[in-house]
CSV table of C-alpha atoms in Angstrom, one decimal:
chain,number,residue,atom,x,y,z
E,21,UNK,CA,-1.0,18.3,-140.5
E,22,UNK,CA,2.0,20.9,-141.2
E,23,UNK,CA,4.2,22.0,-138.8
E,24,UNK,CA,2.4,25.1,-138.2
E,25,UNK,CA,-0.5,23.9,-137.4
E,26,UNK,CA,1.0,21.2,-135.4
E,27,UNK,CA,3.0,23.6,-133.3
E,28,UNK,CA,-0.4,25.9,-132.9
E,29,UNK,CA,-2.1,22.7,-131.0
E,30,UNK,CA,1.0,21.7,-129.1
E,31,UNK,CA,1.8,24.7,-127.2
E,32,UNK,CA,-1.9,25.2,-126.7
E,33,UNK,CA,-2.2,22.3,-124.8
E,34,UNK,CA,1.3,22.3,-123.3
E,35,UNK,CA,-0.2,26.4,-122.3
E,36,UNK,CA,-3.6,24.9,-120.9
E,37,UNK,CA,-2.1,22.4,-118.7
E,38,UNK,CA,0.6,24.4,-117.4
E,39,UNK,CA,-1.7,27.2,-116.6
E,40,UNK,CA,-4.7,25.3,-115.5
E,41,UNK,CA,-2.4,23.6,-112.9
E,42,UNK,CA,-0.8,26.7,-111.3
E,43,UNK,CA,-4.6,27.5,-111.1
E,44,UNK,CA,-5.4,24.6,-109.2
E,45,UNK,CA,-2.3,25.0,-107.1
E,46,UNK,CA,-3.5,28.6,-106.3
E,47,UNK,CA,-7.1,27.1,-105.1
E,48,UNK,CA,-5.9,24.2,-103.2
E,49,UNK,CA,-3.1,26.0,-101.2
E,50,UNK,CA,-5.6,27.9,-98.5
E,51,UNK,CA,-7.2,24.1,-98.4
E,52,UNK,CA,-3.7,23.2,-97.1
E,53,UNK,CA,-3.2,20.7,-100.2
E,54,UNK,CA,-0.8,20.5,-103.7
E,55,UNK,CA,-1.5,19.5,-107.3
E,56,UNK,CA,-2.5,15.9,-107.0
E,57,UNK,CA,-3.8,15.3,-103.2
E,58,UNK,CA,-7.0,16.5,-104.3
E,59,UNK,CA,-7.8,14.2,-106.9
E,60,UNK,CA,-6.3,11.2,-104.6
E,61,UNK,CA,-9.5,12.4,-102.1
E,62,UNK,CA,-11.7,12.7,-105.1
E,63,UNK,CA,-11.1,9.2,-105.9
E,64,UNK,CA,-11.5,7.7,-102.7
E,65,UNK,CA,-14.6,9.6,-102.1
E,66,UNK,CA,-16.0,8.3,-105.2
E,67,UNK,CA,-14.7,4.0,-105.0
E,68,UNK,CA,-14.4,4.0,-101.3
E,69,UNK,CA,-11.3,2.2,-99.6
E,70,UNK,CA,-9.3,0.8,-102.2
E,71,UNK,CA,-5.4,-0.6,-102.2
E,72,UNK,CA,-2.7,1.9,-102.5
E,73,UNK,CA,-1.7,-0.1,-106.3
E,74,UNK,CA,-5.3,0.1,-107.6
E,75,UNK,CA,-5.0,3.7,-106.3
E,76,UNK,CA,-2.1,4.3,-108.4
E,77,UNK,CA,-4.1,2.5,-111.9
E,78,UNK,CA,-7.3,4.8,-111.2
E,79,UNK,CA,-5.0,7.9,-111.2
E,80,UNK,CA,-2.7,7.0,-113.3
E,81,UNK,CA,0.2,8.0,-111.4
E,82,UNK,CA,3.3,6.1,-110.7
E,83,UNK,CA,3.2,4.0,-107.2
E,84,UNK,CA,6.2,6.0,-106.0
E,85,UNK,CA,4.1,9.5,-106.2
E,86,UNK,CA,1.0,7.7,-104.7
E,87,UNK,CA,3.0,6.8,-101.8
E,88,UNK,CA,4.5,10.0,-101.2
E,89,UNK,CA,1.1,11.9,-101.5
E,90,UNK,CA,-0.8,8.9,-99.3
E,91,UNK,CA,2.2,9.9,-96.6
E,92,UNK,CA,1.6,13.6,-96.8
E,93,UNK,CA,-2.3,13.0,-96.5
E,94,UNK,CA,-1.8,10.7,-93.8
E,95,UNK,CA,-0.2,13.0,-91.8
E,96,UNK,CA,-2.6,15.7,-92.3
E,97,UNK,CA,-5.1,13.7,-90.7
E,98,UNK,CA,-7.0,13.4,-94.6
E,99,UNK,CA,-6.5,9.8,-94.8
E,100,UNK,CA,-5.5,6.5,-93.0
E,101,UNK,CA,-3.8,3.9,-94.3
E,102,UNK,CA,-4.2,-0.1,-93.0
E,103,UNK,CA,-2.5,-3.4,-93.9
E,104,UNK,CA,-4.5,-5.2,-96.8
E,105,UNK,CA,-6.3,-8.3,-94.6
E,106,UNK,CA,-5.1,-10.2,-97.6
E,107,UNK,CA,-1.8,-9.4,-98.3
E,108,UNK,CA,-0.1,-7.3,-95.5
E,109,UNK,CA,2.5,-6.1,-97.9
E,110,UNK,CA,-0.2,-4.1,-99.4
E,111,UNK,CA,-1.9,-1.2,-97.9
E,112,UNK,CA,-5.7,0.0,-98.0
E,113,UNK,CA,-6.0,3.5,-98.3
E,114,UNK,CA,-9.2,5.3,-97.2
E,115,UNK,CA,-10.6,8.7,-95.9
E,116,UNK,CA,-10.7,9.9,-92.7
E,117,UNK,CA,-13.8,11.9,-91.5
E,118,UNK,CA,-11.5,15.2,-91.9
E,119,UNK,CA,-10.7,14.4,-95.6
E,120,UNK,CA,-14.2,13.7,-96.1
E,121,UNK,CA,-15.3,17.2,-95.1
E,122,UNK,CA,-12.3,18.3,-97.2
E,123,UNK,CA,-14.0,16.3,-100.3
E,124,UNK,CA,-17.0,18.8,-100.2
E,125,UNK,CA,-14.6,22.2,-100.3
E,126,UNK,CA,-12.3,20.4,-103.1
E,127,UNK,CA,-15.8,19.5,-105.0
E,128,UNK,CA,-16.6,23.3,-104.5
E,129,UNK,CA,-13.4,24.4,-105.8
E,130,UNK,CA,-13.2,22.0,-108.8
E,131,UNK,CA,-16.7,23.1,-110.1
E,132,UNK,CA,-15.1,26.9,-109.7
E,133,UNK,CA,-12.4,26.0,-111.7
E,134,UNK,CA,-13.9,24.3,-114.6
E,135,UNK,CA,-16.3,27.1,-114.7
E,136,UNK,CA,-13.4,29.6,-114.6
E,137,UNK,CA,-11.1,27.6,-117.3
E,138,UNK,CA,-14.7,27.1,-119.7
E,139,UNK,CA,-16.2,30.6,-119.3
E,140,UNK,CA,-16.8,32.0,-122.9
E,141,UNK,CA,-17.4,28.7,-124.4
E,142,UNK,CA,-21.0,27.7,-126.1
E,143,UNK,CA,-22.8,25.0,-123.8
E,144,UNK,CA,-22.6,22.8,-126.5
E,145,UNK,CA,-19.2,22.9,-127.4
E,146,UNK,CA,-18.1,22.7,-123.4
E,147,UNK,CA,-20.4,19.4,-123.4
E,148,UNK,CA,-17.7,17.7,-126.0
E,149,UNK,CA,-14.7,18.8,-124.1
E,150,UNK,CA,-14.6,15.8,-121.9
E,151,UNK,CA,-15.2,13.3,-124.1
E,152,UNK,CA,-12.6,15.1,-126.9
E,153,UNK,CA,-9.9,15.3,-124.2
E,154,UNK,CA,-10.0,11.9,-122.9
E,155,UNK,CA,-10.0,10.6,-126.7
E,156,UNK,CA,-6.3,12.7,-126.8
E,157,UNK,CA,-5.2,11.4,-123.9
E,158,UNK,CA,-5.6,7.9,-124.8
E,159,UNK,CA,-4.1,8.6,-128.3
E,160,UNK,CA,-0.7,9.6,-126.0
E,161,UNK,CA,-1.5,7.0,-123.2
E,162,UNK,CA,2.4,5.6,-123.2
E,163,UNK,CA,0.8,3.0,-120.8
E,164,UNK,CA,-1.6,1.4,-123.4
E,165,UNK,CA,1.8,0.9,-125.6
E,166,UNK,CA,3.5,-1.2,-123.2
């Protein structure tokens, strides 16, 4: 690949993630909620209770911004947090009925958005996008190096 072309797909993607997350910060903001928080909710609506550290893998986030956004959400009445039964060091993480309701306006939102960021786009090709995206990240993953 020359530089040129190299420098066309960089600032693309560096351009799509910067604008697709001031997007999302624009939707979530009358919902009360930052960049982040949502997909926290999204994952405990879809796994269920889980421990703040497997929380952390699943969004592959670093346990310190976890913790900050489990605090926020906490105190927003979207989640609660409890003391492992196993290992009271740990804590279990899990929605509260308000961040459950909160779950169907974020799915709303998230559909509107990826609907919004496709539009234009051949069926077919937005079908690969997924799968093309997550092969990227993994080729950047600085996690699977370590």
């Amino acid at each position: 690949m020359d530089f040129a072309q190299a420098d066309a797909l960089n600032q693309a993607i560096r351009l799509l993630s910067l604008r697709h997350r001031a997007r999302a910060a624009a939707l979530l903001t009358p919902l009360g909620l930052h960049p982040g928080q949502e997909t926290l909710l999204l994952e405990l609506a879809r796994t269920g209770p889980m421990i703040q550290a497997q929380l952390s893998e699943a969004l592959g986030c670093e346990p310190p911004s976890v913790t900050l956004m489990t605090r926020k959400l906490e105190a927003s009445g979207h989640i609660r947090r409890e003391a492992a039964p196993a290992d009271k060091r740990a804590s279990v993480v899990a929605l509260t009925d308000r961040g459950r309701a909160l779950v169907e306006e974020i799915k709303q939102l998230w559909c509107d958005l990826a609907e919004e960021t496709v539009r234009g786009l051949p069926a077919a090709t937005v079908e690969q996008i997924p799968g093309i995206l997550n092969t990227m990240t993994g080729n950047v993953d600085g996690r699977r190096r370590r």
